[in-house]
PDB file of C-alpha atoms in Angstrom:
ATOM      1  CA  MET A   1      71.650  62.126  51.750  1.00  0.00           C
ATOM      2  CA  VAL A   2      73.916  61.026  48.880  1.00  0.00           C
ATOM      3  CA  GLU A   3      70.920  60.494  46.601  1.00  0.00           C
ATOM      4  CA  LEU A   4      69.335  63.764  47.720  1.00  0.00           C
ATOM      5  CA  ILE A   5      72.442  65.784  46.824  1.00  0.00           C
ATOM      6  CA  VAL A   6      72.636  64.199  43.379  1.00  0.00           C
ATOM      7  CA  GLN A   7      68.965  64.982  42.805  1.00  0.00           C
ATOM      8  CA  VAL A   8      69.112  68.584  44.017  1.00  0.00           C
ATOM      9  CA  LYS A   9      72.391  69.887  42.546  1.00  0.00           C
ATOM     10  CA  PRO A  10      71.094  70.545  38.980  1.00  0.00           C
ATOM     11  CA  SER A  11      68.391  72.816  40.441  1.00  0.00           C
ATOM     12  CA  VAL A  12      70.704  75.090  42.470  1.00  0.00           C
ATOM     13  CA  LEU A  13      72.417  77.792  40.416  1.00  0.00           C
ATOM     14  CA  PRO A  14      74.771  80.758  40.760  1.00  0.00           C
ATOM     15  CA  VAL A  15      72.989  84.100  40.296  1.00  0.00           C
ATOM     16  CA  GLY A  16      74.828  87.205  39.136  1.00  0.00           C
ATOM     17  CA  THR A  17      75.229  89.859  36.480  1.00  0.00           C
ATOM     18  CA  PHE A  18      76.587  89.746  32.959  1.00  0.00           C
ATOM     19  CA  ASN A  19      78.703  92.372  31.231  1.00  0.00           C
ATOM     20  CA  PRO A  20      80.610  91.438  28.045  1.00  0.00           C
ATOM     21  CA  LEU A  21      83.222  94.099  28.836  1.00  0.00           C
ATOM     22  CA  ASP A  22      83.994  92.831  32.338  1.00  0.00           C
ATOM     23  CA  SER A  23      86.574  90.217  33.221  1.00  0.00           C
ATOM     24  CA  PRO A  24      85.184  87.831  34.227  1.00  0.00           C
ATOM     25  CA  ARG A  25      81.985  88.529  32.302  1.00  0.00           C
ATOM     26  CA  PHE A  26      79.866  86.881  35.013  1.00  0.00           C
ATOM     27  CA  GLY A  27      79.768  88.672  38.354  1.00  0.00           C
ATOM     28  CA  PHE A  28      78.579  86.277  41.071  1.00  0.00           C
ATOM     29  CA  ARG A  29      76.119  87.690  43.624  1.00  0.00           C
ATOM     30  CA  GLY A  30      74.392  84.741  45.324  1.00  0.00           C
ATOM     31  CA  THR A  31      72.523  81.457  45.030  1.00  0.00           C
ATOM     32  CA  GLY A  32      69.126  80.633  43.532  1.00  0.00           C
ATOM     33  CA  PHE A  33      67.032  77.526  42.946  1.00  0.00           C
ATOM     34  CA  VAL A  34      64.653  76.424  40.205  1.00  0.00           C
ATOM     35  CA  VAL A  35      60.905  76.232  40.877  1.00  0.00           C
ATOM     36  CA  GLY A  36      57.608  76.100  38.989  1.00  0.00           C
ATOM     37  CA  ASP A  37      57.815  75.386  35.270  1.00  0.00           C
ATOM     38  CA  GLY A  38      61.596  74.916  35.262  1.00  0.00           C
ATOM     39  CA  ASN A  39      62.390  78.423  33.998  1.00  0.00           C
ATOM     40  CA  LEU A  40      61.637  80.235  37.255  1.00  0.00           C
ATOM     41  CA  LEU A  41      64.177  80.813  39.983  1.00  0.00           C
ATOM     42  CA  ILE A  42      63.926  81.983  43.599  1.00  0.00           C
ATOM     43  CA  THR A  43      66.680  84.011  45.256  1.00  0.00           C
ATOM     44  CA  ASN A  44      67.020  86.790  47.853  1.00  0.00           C
ATOM     45  CA  ALA A  45      66.045  90.322  46.902  1.00  0.00           C
ATOM     46  CA  HIS A  46      69.331  91.532  48.384  1.00  0.00           C
ATOM     47  CA  VAL A  47      71.223  89.327  45.897  1.00  0.00           C
ATOM     48  CA  LEU A  48      70.056  91.614  43.076  1.00  0.00           C
ATOM     49  CA  PRO A  49      71.981  94.780  42.232  1.00  0.00           C
ATOM     50  CA  GLU A  50      70.572  97.681  44.251  1.00  0.00           C
ATOM     51  CA  ARG A  51      69.468  99.658  41.192  1.00  0.00           C
ATOM     52  CA  MET A  52      67.523  96.672  39.915  1.00  0.00           C
ATOM     53  CA  ALA A  53      65.938  96.007  43.308  1.00  0.00           C
ATOM     54  CA  GLN A  54      64.748  99.604  43.295  1.00  0.00           C
ATOM     55  CA  ALA A  55      63.439  99.216  39.721  1.00  0.00           C
ATOM     56  CA  THR A  56      65.084 102.503  38.722  1.00  0.00           C
ATOM     57  CA  ALA A  57      67.185 101.229  35.809  1.00  0.00           C
ATOM     58  CA  PRO A  58      67.220  98.264  33.415  1.00  0.00           C
ATOM     59  CA  GLU A  59      70.948  97.678  33.910  1.00  0.00           C
ATOM     60  CA  PRO A  60      72.905  95.633  34.848  1.00  0.00           C
ATOM     61  CA  LYS A  61      71.819  92.435  33.120  1.00  0.00           C
ATOM     62  CA  LEU A  62      70.913  89.470  35.308  1.00  0.00           C
ATOM     63  CA  ALA A  63      72.220  86.009  34.472  1.00  0.00           C
ATOM     64  CA  ILE A  64      72.524  82.505  35.875  1.00  0.00           C
ATOM     65  CA  LEU A  65      75.132  79.802  35.298  1.00  0.00           C
ATOM     66  CA  VAL A  66      74.088  76.278  34.312  1.00  0.00           C
ATOM     67  CA  ARG A  67      76.714  73.545  34.556  1.00  0.00           C
ATOM     68  CA  ARG A  68      77.491  71.681  31.357  1.00  0.00           C
ATOM     69  CA  GLY A  69      79.682  68.701  32.205  1.00  0.00           C
ATOM     70  CA  PRO A  70      82.461  68.677  34.812  1.00  0.00           C
ATOM     71  CA  ASP A  71      84.373  71.656  33.416  1.00  0.00           C
ATOM     72  CA  GLY A  72      81.873  73.799  31.538  1.00  0.00           C
ATOM     73  CA  ALA A  73      79.053  76.227  32.292  1.00  0.00           C
ATOM     74  CA  GLU A  74      76.444  77.981  30.174  1.00  0.00           C
ATOM     75  CA  MET A  75      75.431  81.536  31.011  1.00  0.00           C
ATOM     76  CA  ARG A  76      71.735  82.292  30.549  1.00  0.00           C
ATOM     77  CA  PRO A  77      70.056  85.702  30.658  1.00  0.00           C
ATOM     78  CA  ALA A  78      67.466  86.220  33.384  1.00  0.00           C
ATOM     79  CA  ALA A  79      64.855  88.848  34.149  1.00  0.00           C
ATOM     80  CA  LEU A  80      63.122  89.971  37.321  1.00  0.00           C
ATOM     81  CA  VAL A  81      59.492  88.811  37.478  1.00  0.00           C
ATOM     82  CA  ARG A  82      58.460  89.709  41.009  1.00  0.00           C
ATOM     83  CA  LEU A  83      60.071  91.223  44.087  1.00  0.00           C
ATOM     84  CA  ASP A  84      59.040  91.160  47.747  1.00  0.00           C
ATOM     85  CA  ARG A  85      61.398  93.351  49.755  1.00  0.00           C
ATOM     86  CA  SER A  86      59.602  92.694  53.058  1.00  0.00           C
ATOM     87  CA  SER A  87      60.468  88.971  52.901  1.00  0.00           C
ATOM     88  CA  ASP A  88      63.705  89.579  50.943  1.00  0.00           C
ATOM     89  CA  LEU A  89      62.675  87.285  48.090  1.00  0.00           C
ATOM     90  CA  ALA A  90      62.847  87.691  44.316  1.00  0.00           C
ATOM     91  CA  LEU A  91      61.439  85.613  41.468  1.00  0.00           C
ATOM     92  CA  LEU A  92      63.414  85.493  38.211  1.00  0.00           C
ATOM     93  CA  ARG A  93      62.709  83.931  34.817  1.00  0.00           C
ATOM     94  CA  PHE A  94      65.669  82.633  32.831  1.00  0.00           C
ATOM     95  CA  GLU A  95      66.003  81.733  29.154  1.00  0.00           C
ATOM     96  CA  GLY A  96      66.724  78.361  27.590  1.00  0.00           C
ATOM     97  CA  PRO A  97      65.427  74.834  28.163  1.00  0.00           C
ATOM     98  CA  PRO A  98      63.732  74.222  31.524  1.00  0.00           C
ATOM     99  CA  LEU A  99      65.682  72.689  34.406  1.00  0.00           C
ATOM    100  CA  PRO A 100      64.505  70.316  37.156  1.00  0.00           C
ATOM    101  CA  ALA A 101      62.417  72.238  39.679  1.00  0.00           C
ATOM    102  CA  LEU A 102      62.601  71.637  43.419  1.00  0.00           C
ATOM    103  CA  ARG A 103      59.438  70.653  45.243  1.00  0.00           C
ATOM    104  CA  LEU A 104      58.099  73.139  47.771  1.00  0.00           C
ATOM    105  CA  GLY A 105      57.134  71.842  51.182  1.00  0.00           C
ATOM    106  CA  ASP A 106      53.827  72.484  52.888  1.00  0.00           C
ATOM    107  CA  PRO A 107      53.706  75.912  54.619  1.00  0.00           C
ATOM    108  CA  GLN A 108      53.468  74.068  57.942  1.00  0.00           C
ATOM    109  CA  SER A 109      56.428  71.778  57.188  1.00  0.00           C
ATOM    110  CA  PRO A 110      59.180  73.826  58.892  1.00  0.00           C
ATOM    111  CA  ARG A 111      59.251  72.525  62.478  1.00  0.00           C
ATOM    112  CA  GLU A 112      61.742  73.001  65.280  1.00  0.00           C
ATOM    113  CA  GLY A 113      64.077  70.000  65.413  1.00  0.00           C
ATOM    114  CA  LEU A 114      63.665  69.175  61.698  1.00  0.00           C
ATOM    115  CA  ASP A 115      66.852  67.862  60.084  1.00  0.00           C
ATOM    116  CA  ILE A 116      67.735  70.079  57.131  1.00  0.00           C
ATOM    117  CA  ALA A 117      70.330  70.497  54.400  1.00  0.00           C
ATOM    118  CA  PHE A 118      71.076  73.621  52.424  1.00  0.00           C
ATOM    119  CA  VAL A 119      72.868  73.950  49.116  1.00  0.00           C
ATOM    120  CA  GLY A 120      74.655  76.928  47.620  1.00  0.00           C
ATOM    121  CA  PHE A 121      77.891  78.570  46.627  1.00  0.00           C
ATOM    122  CA  PRO A 122      79.687  79.707  49.791  1.00  0.00           C
ATOM    123  CA  ILE A 123      82.302  82.406  49.255  1.00  0.00           C
ATOM    124  CA  GLY A 124      81.214  82.698  45.624  1.00  0.00           C
ATOM    125  CA  GLY A 125      83.598  81.726  42.862  1.00  0.00           C
ATOM    126  CA  ALA A 126      86.512  81.365  45.281  1.00  0.00           C
ATOM    127  CA  LEU A 127      85.640  77.673  45.576  1.00  0.00           C
ATOM    128  CA  GLY A 128      84.413  77.330  42.005  1.00  0.00           C
ATOM    129  CA  PHE A 129      80.796  77.123  40.962  1.00  0.00           C
ATOM    130  CA  SER A 130      80.089  73.635  42.260  1.00  0.00           C
ATOM    131  CA  PRO A 131      77.166  73.458  44.715  1.00  0.00           C
ATOM    132  CA  VAL A 132      78.195  72.792  48.320  1.00  0.00           C
ATOM    133  CA  THR A 133      75.852  71.081  50.800  1.00  0.00           C
ATOM    134  CA  HIS A 134      75.725  71.688  54.569  1.00  0.00           C
ATOM    135  CA  ARG A 135      73.629  69.901  57.185  1.00  0.00           C
ATOM    136  CA  GLY A 136      71.936  71.109  60.351  1.00  0.00           C
ATOM    137  CA  MET A 137      68.536  71.430  61.943  1.00  0.00           C
ATOM    138  CA  ILE A 138      65.889  74.066  62.567  1.00  0.00           C
ATOM    139  CA  SER A 139      66.786  75.120  66.093  1.00  0.00           C
ATOM    140  CA  SER A 140      64.074  77.756  66.503  1.00  0.00           C
ATOM    141  CA  ILE A 141      61.245  79.528  64.722  1.00  0.00           C
ATOM    142  CA  THR A 142      61.519  83.078  65.964  1.00  0.00           C
ATOM    143  CA  PRO A 143      60.328  86.609  65.113  1.00  0.00           C
ATOM    144  CA  ILE A 144      62.628  88.380  62.693  1.00  0.00           C
ATOM    145  CA  ALA A 145      63.065  91.320  65.089  1.00  0.00           C
ATOM    146  CA  LEU A 146      66.414  89.922  66.206  1.00  0.00           C
ATOM    147  CA  PRO A 147      68.455  91.326  69.093  1.00  0.00           C
ATOM    148  CA  SER A 148      71.604  93.189  68.092  1.00  0.00           C
ATOM    149  CA  GLY A 149      74.796  93.755  69.998  1.00  0.00           C
ATOM    150  CA  SER A 150      75.083  97.292  68.688  1.00  0.00           C
ATOM    151  CA  SER A 151      73.238  99.720  66.462  1.00  0.00           C
ATOM    152  CA  GLN A 152      75.893  99.235  63.777  1.00  0.00           C
ATOM    153  CA  GLN A 153      74.628  95.664  63.257  1.00  0.00           C
ATOM    154  CA  LEU A 154      71.189  96.933  62.246  1.00  0.00           C
ATOM    155  CA  ASN A 155      71.569  97.491  58.506  1.00  0.00           C
ATOM    156  CA  GLU A 156      69.022  99.307  56.338  1.00  0.00           C
ATOM    157  CA  ARG A 157      67.253  96.070  55.423  1.00  0.00           C
ATOM    158  CA  ALA A 158      66.838  95.052  59.077  1.00  0.00           C
ATOM    159  CA  VAL A 159      65.521  98.491  60.049  1.00  0.00           C
ATOM    160  CA  ARG A 160      62.981  98.385  57.201  1.00  0.00           C
ATOM    161  CA  ARG A 161      61.732  94.998  58.414  1.00  0.00           C
ATOM    162  CA  LEU A 162      61.343  96.287  61.948  1.00  0.00           C
ATOM    163  CA  ARG A 163      59.252  99.167  60.654  1.00  0.00           C
ATOM    164  CA  GLU A 164      57.094  96.929  58.466  1.00  0.00           C
ATOM    165  CA  GLY A 165      56.364  94.496  61.256  1.00  0.00           C
ATOM    166  CA  SER A 166      57.719  91.179  62.418  1.00  0.00           C
ATOM    167  CA  PHE A 167      57.204  87.690  61.030  1.00  0.00           C
ATOM    168  CA  ASN A 168      58.618  84.321  61.978  1.00  0.00           C
ATOM    169  CA  ILE A 169      61.936  83.253  60.519  1.00  0.00           C
ATOM    170  CA  LEU A 170      63.810  79.938  60.742  1.00  0.00           C
ATOM    171  CA  GLN A 171      66.910  79.896  62.925  1.00  0.00           C
ATOM    172  CA  LEU A 172      69.271  77.141  61.798  1.00  0.00           C
ATOM    173  CA  ASP A 173      71.879  75.305  63.788  1.00  0.00           C
ATOM    174  CA  ALA A 174      74.238  75.418  60.804  1.00  0.00           C
ATOM    175  CA  THR A 175      76.827  77.732  59.284  1.00  0.00           C
ATOM    176  CA  ALA A 176      76.121  79.561  56.045  1.00  0.00           C
ATOM    177  CA  TYR A 177      78.669  81.827  54.370  1.00  0.00           C
ATOM    178  CA  PRO A 178      78.672  84.768  51.953  1.00  0.00           C
ATOM    179  CA  GLY A 179      77.349  83.349  48.690  1.00  0.00           C
ATOM    180  CA  ASN A 180      74.814  81.005  50.317  1.00  0.00           C
ATOM    181  CA  SER A 181      72.161  83.761  50.289  1.00  0.00           C
ATOM    182  CA  GLY A 182      69.139  82.700  48.245  1.00  0.00           C
ATOM    183  CA  GLY A 183      69.892  78.975  48.459  1.00  0.00           C
ATOM    184  CA  PRO A 184      67.234  76.392  49.347  1.00  0.00           C
ATOM    185  CA  VAL A 185      66.852  74.899  52.806  1.00  0.00           C
ATOM    186  CA  LEU A 186      65.675  71.325  52.342  1.00  0.00           C
ATOM    187  CA  ASN A 187      63.978  68.715  54.476  1.00  0.00           C
ATOM    188  CA  ALA A 188      66.907  66.280  54.727  1.00  0.00           C
ATOM    189  CA  VAL A 189      64.579  63.293  54.309  1.00  0.00           C
ATOM    190  CA  SER A 190      62.017  64.337  51.684  1.00  0.00           C
ATOM    191  CA  GLY A 191      64.137  66.886  49.770  1.00  0.00           C
ATOM    192  CA  GLU A 192      61.301  69.439  49.824  1.00  0.00           C
ATOM    193  CA  VAL A 193      62.145  73.118  50.215  1.00  0.00           C
ATOM    194  CA  VAL A 194      61.267  74.407  53.694  1.00  0.00           C
ATOM    195  CA  GLY A 195      63.019  77.776  53.496  1.00  0.00           C
ATOM    196  CA  VAL A 196      65.493  80.105  51.783  1.00  0.00           C
ATOM    197  CA  ILE A 197      68.866  81.053  53.311  1.00  0.00           C
ATOM    198  CA  ASN A 198      68.710  84.731  54.152  1.00  0.00           C
ATOM    199  CA  MET A 199      71.432  85.823  56.563  1.00  0.00           C
ATOM    200  CA  VAL A 200      74.066  84.745  59.056  1.00  0.00           C
ATOM    201  CA  LEU A 201      74.476  85.977  62.620  1.00  0.00           C
ATOM    202  CA  VAL A 202      77.824  87.806  62.639  1.00  0.00           C
ATOM    203  CA  LYS A 203      79.598  88.206  65.987  1.00  0.00           C
ATOM    204  CA  GLY A 204      81.819  91.070  64.848  1.00  0.00           C
ATOM    205  CA  SER A 205      82.498  92.735  61.510  1.00  0.00           C
ATOM    206  CA  LYS A 206      81.366  91.234  58.199  1.00  0.00           C
ATOM    207  CA  GLU A 207      84.922  89.999  57.621  1.00  0.00           C
ATOM    208  CA  THR A 208      84.689  87.684  60.653  1.00  0.00           C
ATOM    209  CA  ALA A 209      81.864  85.704  58.994  1.00  0.00           C
ATOM    210  CA  LEU A 210      84.612  83.567  57.418  1.00  0.00           C
ATOM    211  CA  SER A 211      87.240  83.476  60.150  1.00  0.00           C
ATOM    212  CA  GLN A 212      84.890  83.278  63.159  1.00  0.00           C
ATOM    213  CA  PRO A 213      81.507  81.926  62.004  1.00  0.00           C
ATOM    214  CA  SER A 214      78.800  81.979  64.659  1.00  0.00           C
ATOM    215  CA  GLY A 215      77.236  78.697  63.560  1.00  0.00           C
ATOM    216  CA  ILE A 216      73.809  80.366  63.431  1.00  0.00           C
ATOM    217  CA  SER A 217      72.047  81.122  60.163  1.00  0.00           C
ATOM    218  CA  TYR A 218      68.540  82.290  59.267  1.00  0.00           C
ATOM    219  CA  ALA A 219      66.104  81.350  56.532  1.00  0.00           C
ATOM    220  CA  ILE A 220      62.811  82.692  55.178  1.00  0.00           C
ATOM    221  CA  PRO A 221      60.017  80.074  55.534  1.00  0.00           C
ATOM    222  CA  VAL A 222      58.709  78.387  52.391  1.00  0.00           C
ATOM    223  CA  SER A 223      55.259  79.966  52.865  1.00  0.00           C
ATOM    224  CA  PHE A 224      56.697  83.257  51.557  1.00  0.00           C
ATOM    225  CA  VAL A 225      58.024  81.494  48.455  1.00  0.00           C
ATOM    226  CA  ARG A 226      54.555  80.112  47.820  1.00  0.00           C
ATOM    227  CA  ASP A 227      53.068  83.583  48.231  1.00  0.00           C
ATOM    228  CA  LEU A 228      55.537  85.005  45.716  1.00  0.00           C
ATOM    229  CA  LEU A 229      54.631  82.286  43.211  1.00  0.00           C
ATOM    230  CA  GLY A 230      50.923  82.673  43.870  1.00  0.00           C
ATOM    231  CA  SER A 231      50.696  79.054  45.045  1.00  0.00           C
ATOM    232  CA  PRO A 232      47.888  78.036  47.395  1.00  0.00           C
TER     233      PRO A 232
END
């Protein structure tokens, strides 16, 4: 696991927006990971600003942060390439030299009982922009039409999925936090991507995700990442 973390960390990046008039100039929104030719990045569609996800305006500007040494980071502009709202995935292309890309697992690789690790930036910049790794396992592969304790827990995104039809999602025996969205779920042995962190089961209000985590998180299977990239 030590070697895997060292190998993966350069490929997992903070995703956000850039505005030279804001303070700070970089507004963190979620996690992404490098794929393909080294200038492509996968994240959640819900990580993007709503106006951009709706393709109604060119602003705000997307950006990623690339670590440069222990204390520095380089901000790089990024642009939306492709969006799949039904699977909550987005493909971005960022400027600058390519970065190490993560390997995608076979579409059949996610299996119940598989030991996994996921990497991201929980709670955003509150802990700094150093990737954090959590371990767990795939506890279930279940339809995305999840039961809810009350109608208030069915947000617009969940309702849209219910209307568009169900597909299988990975239920993880692990705790993700705000900021982990869009991060890779990895086979803990091979390091291949088997899914993308998507959401956390919240027992109460959104605020309790930090103080009373449920220990259950969900991820989009890697087959949807391959579809977005056009991979066989």
